[in-house]
mmCIF file of C-alpha atoms and ligand atoms in Angstrom:
data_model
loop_
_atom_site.group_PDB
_atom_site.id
_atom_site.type_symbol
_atom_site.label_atom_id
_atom_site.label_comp_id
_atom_site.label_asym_id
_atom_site.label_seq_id
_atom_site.Cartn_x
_atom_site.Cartn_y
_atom_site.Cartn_z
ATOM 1 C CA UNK Q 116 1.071 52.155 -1.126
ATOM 2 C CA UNK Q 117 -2.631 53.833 -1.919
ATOM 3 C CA UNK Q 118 -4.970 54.861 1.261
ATOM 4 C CA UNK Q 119 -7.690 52.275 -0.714
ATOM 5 C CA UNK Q 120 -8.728 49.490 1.533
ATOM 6 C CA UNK Q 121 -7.274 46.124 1.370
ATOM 7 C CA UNK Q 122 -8.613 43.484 -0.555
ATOM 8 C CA UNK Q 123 -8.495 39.785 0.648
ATOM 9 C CA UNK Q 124 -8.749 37.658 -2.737
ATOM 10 C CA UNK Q 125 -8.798 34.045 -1.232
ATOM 11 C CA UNK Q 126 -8.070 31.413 -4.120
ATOM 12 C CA UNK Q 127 -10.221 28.147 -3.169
ATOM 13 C CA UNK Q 128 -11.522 25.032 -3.507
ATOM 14 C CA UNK Q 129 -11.911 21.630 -2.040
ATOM 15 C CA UNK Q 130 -10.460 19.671 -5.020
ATOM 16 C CA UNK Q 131 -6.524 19.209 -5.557
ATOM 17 C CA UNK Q 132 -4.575 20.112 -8.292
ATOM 18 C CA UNK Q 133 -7.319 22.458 -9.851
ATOM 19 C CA UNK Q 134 -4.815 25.524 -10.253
ATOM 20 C CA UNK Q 135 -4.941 27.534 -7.047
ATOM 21 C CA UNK Q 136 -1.409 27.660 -6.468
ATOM 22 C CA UNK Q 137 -0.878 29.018 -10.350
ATOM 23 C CA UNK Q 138 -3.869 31.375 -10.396
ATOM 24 C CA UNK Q 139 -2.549 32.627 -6.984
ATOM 25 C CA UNK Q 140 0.949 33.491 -8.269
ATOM 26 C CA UNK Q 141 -0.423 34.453 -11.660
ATOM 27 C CA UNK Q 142 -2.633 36.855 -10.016
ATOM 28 C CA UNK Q 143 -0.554 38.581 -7.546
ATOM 29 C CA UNK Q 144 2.240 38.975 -9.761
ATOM 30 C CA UNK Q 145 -0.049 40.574 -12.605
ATOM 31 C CA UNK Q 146 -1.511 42.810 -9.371
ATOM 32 C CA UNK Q 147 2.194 43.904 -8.661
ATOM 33 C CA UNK Q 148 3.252 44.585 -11.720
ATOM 34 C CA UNK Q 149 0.590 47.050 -12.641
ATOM 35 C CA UNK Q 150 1.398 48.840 -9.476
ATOM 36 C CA UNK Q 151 -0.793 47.785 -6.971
ATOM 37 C CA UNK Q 152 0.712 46.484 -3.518
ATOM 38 C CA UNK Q 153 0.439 42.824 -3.338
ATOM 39 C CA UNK Q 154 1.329 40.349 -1.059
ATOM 40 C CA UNK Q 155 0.557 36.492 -0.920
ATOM 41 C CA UNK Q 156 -0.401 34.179 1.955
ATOM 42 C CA UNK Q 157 0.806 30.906 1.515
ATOM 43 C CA UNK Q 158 -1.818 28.570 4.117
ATOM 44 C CA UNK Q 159 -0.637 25.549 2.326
ATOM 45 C CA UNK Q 160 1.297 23.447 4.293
ATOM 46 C CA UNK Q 161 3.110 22.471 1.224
ATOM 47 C CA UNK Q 162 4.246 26.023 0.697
ATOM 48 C CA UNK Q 163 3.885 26.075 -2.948
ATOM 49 C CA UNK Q 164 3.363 29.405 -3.348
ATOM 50 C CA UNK Q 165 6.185 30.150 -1.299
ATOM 51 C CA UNK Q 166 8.621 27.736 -3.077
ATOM 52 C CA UNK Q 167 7.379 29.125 -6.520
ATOM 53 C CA UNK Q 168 8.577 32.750 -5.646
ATOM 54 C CA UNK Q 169 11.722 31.369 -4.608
ATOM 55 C CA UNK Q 170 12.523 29.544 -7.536
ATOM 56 C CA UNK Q 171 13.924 31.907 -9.312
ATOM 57 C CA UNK Q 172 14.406 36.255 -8.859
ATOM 58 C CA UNK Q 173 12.111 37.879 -10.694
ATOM 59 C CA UNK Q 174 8.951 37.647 -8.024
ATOM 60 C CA UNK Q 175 11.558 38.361 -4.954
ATOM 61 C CA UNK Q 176 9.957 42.091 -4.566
ATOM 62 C CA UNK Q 177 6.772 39.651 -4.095
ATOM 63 C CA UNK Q 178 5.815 39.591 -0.648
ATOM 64 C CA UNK Q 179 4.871 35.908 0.037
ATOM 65 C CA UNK Q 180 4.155 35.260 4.080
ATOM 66 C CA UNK Q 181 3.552 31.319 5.028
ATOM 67 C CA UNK Q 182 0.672 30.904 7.728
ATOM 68 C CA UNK Q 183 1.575 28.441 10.176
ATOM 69 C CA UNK Q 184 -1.460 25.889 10.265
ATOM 70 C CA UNK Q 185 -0.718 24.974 13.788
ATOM 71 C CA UNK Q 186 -2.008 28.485 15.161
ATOM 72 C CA UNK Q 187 -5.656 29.502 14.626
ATOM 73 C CA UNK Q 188 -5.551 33.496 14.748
ATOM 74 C CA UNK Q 189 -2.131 33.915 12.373
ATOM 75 C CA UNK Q 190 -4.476 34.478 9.139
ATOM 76 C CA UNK Q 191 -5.772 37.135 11.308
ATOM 77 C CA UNK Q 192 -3.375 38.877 12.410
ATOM 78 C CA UNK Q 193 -1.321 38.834 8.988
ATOM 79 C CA UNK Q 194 -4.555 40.177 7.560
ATOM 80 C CA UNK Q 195 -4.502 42.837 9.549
ATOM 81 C CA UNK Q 196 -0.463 43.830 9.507
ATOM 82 C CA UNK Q 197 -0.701 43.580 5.632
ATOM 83 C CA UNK Q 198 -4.001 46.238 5.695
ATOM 84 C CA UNK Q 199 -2.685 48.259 8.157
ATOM 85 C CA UNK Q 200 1.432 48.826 6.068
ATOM 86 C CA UNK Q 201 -1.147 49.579 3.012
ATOM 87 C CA UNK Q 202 -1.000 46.328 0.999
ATOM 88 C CA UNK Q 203 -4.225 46.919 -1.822
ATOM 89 C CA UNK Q 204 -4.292 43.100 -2.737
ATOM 90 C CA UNK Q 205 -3.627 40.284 -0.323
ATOM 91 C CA UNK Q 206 -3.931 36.615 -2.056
ATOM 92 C CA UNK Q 207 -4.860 33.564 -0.063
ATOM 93 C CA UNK Q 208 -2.976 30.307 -1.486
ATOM 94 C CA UNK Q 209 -4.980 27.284 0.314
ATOM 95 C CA UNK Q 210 -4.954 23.661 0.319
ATOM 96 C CA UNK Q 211 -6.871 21.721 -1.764
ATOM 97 C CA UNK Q 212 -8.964 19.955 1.067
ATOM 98 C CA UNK Q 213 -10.943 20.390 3.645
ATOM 99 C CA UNK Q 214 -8.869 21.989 6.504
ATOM 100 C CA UNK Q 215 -8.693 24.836 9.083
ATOM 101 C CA UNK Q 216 -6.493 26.701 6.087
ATOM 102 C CA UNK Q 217 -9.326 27.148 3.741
ATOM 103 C CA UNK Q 218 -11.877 27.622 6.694
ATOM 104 C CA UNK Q 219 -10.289 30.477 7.891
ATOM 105 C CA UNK Q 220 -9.172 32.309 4.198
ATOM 106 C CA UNK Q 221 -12.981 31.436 3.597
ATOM 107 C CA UNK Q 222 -14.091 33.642 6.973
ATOM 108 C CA UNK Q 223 -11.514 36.684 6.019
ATOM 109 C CA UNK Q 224 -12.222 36.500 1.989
ATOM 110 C CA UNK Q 225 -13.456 40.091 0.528
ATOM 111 C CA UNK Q 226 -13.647 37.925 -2.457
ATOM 112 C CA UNK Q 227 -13.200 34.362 -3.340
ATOM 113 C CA UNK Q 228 -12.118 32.953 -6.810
ATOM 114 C CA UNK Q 229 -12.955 28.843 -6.942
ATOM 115 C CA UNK Q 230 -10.763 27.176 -10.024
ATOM 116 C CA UNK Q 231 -12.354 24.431 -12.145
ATOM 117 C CA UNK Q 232 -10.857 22.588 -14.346
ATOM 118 C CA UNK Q 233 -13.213 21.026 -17.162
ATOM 119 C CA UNK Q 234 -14.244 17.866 -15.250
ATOM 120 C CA UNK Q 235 -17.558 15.875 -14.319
ATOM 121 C CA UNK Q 236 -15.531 15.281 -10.640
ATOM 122 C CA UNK Q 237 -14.305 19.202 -10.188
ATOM 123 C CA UNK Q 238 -18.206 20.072 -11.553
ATOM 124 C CA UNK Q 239 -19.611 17.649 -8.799
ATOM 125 C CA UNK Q 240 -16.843 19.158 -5.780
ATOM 126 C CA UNK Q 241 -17.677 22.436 -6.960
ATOM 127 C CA UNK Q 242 -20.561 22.126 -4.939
ATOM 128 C CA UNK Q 243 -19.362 21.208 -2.091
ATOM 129 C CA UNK Q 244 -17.163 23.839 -2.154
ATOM 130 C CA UNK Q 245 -20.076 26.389 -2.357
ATOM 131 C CA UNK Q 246 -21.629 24.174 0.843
ATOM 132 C CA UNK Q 247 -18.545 24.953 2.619
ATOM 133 C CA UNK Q 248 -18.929 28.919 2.344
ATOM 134 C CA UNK Q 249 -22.544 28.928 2.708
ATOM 135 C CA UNK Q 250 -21.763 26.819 6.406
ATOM 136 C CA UNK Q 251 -18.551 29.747 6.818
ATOM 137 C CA UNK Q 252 -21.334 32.222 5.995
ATOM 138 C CA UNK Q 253 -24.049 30.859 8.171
ATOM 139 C CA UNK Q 254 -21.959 30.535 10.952
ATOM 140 C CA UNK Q 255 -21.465 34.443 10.686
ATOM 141 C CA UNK Q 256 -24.781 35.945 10.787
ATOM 142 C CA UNK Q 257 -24.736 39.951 10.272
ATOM 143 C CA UNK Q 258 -21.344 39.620 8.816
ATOM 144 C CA UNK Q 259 -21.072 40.576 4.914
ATOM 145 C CA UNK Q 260 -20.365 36.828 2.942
ATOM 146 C CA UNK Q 261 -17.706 37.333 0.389
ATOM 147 C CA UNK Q 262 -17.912 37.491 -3.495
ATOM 148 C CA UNK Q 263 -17.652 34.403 -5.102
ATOM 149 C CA UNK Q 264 -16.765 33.739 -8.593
ATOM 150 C CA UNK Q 265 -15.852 30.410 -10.143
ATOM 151 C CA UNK Q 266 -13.525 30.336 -12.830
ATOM 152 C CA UNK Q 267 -12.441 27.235 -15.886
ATOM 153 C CA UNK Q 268 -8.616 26.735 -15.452
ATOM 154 C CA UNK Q 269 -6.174 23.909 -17.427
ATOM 155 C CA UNK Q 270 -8.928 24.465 -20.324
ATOM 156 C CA UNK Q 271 -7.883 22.742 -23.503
ATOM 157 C CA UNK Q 272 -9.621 25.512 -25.941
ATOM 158 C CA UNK Q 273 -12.723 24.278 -28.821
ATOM 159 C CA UNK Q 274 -13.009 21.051 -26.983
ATOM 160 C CA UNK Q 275 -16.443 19.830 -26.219
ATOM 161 C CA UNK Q 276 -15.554 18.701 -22.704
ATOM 162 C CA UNK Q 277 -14.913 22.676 -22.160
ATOM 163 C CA UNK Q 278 -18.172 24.151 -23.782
ATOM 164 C CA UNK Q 279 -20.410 21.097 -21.659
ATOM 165 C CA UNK Q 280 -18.745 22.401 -18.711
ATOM 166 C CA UNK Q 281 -19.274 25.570 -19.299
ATOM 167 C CA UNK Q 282 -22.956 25.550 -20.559
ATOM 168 C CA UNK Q 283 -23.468 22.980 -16.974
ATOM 169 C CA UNK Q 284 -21.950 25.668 -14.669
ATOM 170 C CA UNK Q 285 -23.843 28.664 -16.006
ATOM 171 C CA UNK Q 286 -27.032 26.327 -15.773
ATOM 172 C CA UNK Q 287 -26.093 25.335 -12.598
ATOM 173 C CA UNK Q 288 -26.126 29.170 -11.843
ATOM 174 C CA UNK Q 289 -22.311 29.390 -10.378
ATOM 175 C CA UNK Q 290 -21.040 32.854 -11.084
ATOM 176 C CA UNK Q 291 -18.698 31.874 -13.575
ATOM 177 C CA UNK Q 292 -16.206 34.331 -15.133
ATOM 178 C CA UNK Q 293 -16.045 35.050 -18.811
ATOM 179 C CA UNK Q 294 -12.435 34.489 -19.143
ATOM 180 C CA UNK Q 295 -10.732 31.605 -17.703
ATOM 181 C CA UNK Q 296 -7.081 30.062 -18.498
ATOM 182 C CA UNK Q 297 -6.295 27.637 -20.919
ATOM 183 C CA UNK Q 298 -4.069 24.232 -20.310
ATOM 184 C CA UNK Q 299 -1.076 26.023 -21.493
ATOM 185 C CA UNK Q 300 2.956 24.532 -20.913
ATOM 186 C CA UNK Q 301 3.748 28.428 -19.954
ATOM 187 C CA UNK Q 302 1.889 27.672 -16.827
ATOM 188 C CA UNK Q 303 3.063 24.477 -16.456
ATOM 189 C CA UNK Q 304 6.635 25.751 -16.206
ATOM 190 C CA UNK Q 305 6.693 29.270 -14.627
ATOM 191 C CA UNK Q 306 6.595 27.593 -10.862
ATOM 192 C CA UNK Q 307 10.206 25.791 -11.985
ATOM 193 C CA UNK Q 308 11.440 29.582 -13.218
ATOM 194 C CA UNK Q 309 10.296 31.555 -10.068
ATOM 195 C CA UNK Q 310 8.678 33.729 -12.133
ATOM 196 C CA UNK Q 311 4.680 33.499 -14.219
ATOM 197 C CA UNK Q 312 4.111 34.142 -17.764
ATOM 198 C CA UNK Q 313 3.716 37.536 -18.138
ATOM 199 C CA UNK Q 314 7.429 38.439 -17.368
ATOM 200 C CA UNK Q 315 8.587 36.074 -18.888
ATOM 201 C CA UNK Q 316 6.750 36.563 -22.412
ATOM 202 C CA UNK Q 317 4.079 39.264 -21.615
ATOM 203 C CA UNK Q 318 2.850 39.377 -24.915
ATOM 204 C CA UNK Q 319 2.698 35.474 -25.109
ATOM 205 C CA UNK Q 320 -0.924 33.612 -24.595
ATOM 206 C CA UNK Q 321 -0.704 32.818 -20.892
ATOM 207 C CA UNK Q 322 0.181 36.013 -20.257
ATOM 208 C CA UNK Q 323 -2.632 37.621 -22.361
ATOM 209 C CA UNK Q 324 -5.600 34.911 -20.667
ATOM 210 C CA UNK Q 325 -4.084 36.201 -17.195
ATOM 211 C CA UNK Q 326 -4.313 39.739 -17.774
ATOM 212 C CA UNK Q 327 -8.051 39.281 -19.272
ATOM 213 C CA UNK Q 328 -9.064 37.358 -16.037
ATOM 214 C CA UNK Q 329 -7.097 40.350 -13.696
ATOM 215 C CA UNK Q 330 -9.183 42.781 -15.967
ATOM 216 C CA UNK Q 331 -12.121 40.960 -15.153
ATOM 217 C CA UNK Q 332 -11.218 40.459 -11.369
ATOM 218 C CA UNK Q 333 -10.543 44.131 -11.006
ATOM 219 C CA UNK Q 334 -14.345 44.914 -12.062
ATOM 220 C CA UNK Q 335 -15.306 43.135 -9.868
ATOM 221 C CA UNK Q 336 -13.402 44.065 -7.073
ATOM 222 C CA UNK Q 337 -14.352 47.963 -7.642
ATOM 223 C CA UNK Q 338 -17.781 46.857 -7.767
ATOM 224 C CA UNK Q 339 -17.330 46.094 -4.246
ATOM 225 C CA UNK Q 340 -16.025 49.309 -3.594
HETATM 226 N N1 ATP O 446 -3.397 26.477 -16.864
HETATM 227 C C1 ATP O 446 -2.525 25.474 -16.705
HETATM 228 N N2 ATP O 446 -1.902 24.916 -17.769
HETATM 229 C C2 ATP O 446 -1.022 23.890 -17.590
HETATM 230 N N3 ATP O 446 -0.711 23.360 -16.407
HETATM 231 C C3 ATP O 446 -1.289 23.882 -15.318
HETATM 232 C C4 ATP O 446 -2.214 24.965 -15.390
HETATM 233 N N4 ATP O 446 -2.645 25.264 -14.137
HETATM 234 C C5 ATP O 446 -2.005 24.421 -13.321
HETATM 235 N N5 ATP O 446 -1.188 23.588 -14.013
HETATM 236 C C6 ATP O 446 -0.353 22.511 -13.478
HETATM 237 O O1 ATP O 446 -1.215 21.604 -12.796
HETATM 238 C C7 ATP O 446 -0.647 21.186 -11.565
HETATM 239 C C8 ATP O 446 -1.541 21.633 -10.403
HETATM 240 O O2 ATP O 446 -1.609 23.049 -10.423
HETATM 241 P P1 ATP O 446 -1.531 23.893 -9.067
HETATM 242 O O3 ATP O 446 -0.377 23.471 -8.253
HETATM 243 O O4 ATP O 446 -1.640 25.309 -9.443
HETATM 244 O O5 ATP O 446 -2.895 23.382 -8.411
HETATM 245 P P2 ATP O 446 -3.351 23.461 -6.894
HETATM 246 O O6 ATP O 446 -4.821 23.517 -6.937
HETATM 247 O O7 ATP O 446 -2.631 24.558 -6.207
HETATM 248 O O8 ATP O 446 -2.866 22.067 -6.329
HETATM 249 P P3 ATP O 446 -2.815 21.607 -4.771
HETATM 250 O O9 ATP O 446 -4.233 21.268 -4.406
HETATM 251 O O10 ATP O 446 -1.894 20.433 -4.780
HETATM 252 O O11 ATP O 446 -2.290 22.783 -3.993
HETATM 253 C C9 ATP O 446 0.749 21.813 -11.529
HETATM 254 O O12 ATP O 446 1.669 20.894 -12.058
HETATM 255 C C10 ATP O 446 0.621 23.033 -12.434
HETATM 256 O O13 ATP O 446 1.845 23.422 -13.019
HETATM 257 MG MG1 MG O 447 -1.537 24.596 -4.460
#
């Protein structure tokens, strides 16, 4: 554990099925394995993250704590145990809808990454999912909003679809990150191994996209800093 303050990284969006739950795990485990003390929240009532990192043992040094939905200050005051026994990077799995979940990973967010798959619907609830943080933001005033980057996920590479959506988001001006992940089976299959692609094949593909975007992420956290 590092005296370097704790980073909330809340994974969200308002659309299902875009990839939070595998950019979560992908994440964190790519955090822990370089050496940097991570632990997930699932706030998922489906526990997907949690199920993932039980399916198998390679992500059982993971720390992955479920939030009960049912009370409203448990995102707090996991927050704050996780900061205070030294975790760096704490990851916020949500639910892909509207719901006192995302609200509340939205309020305690140092920094939140919104997944996007190449779409016209997840272009169009991208927005609303900005709306939503700018009404968690408003409701906040003199409290610092968090980062937000937007990021392509479940990309099938040198398609047009991808480069439109692309070319629309940047025009759009979302902060979109350079790297993004590609539609890849190695994704696809990690949550049925308990484990994410870079143990299992670190020098494979999947592995190599998710290390880019952690690169990436990490530049952006110390810009924070
Ligand atoms: N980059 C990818 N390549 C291939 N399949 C992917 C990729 N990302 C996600 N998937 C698959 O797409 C489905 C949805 O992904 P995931 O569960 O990560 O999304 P989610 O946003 O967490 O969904 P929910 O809103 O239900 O929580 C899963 O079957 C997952 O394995
Ligand atoms: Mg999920």
């Amino acid at each position: 554990m590092t005296d370097s303050p704790g980073r909330v990284v809340a994974i969200a969006t308002v659309k299902g099925g875009s990839g939070k739950t595998t950019l979560a795990m992908c994440l964190a485990a790519r955090w822990l394995y370089a050496g940097r003390a991570t632990a997930v929240i699932d706030t998922d009532p489906q526990r997907s993250a949690r199920r993932w990192a039980f399916a198998g043992s390679q992500l059982e040094i993971m720390r992955v704590d479920v939030c009960p939905p049912e009370d409203g200050d448990a995102l707090t005051r996991q927050i704050a145990a996780l900061r205070r026994v030294g975790f760096e990077r704490i990851v916020i799995d949500t639910p892909g809808y509207r719901s006192p979940a995302l609200l509340g990973a939205l309020t305690h967010a140092d920094l939140v990454v919104v997944p996007v798959r190449p779409s016209p619907v997840d272009f169009e609830v991208a927005a609303d999912t900005f709306d939503l943080m700018r009404g968690v933001t408003a409701e906040r005033p003199g409290v610092q909003p968090p980062t937000v980057r937007m990021v392509l996920t479940q990309v099938t590479p040198r398609t047009v679809i991808a480069g439109h959506m692309r070319d629309e988001l940047i025009a759009a001006g979302y902060p979109l990150l350079t790297h993004e992940l590609s539609h890849r089976v190695a994704f696809a299959e990690a949550p049925f191994t308990g484990s994410v692609p870079g143990l299992i094949d670190p020098r494979g593909a999947a592995a190599r996209e998710v290390e880019a975007l952690g690169a990436e992420l990490d530049a952006v956290l110390e810009e924070m800093s």
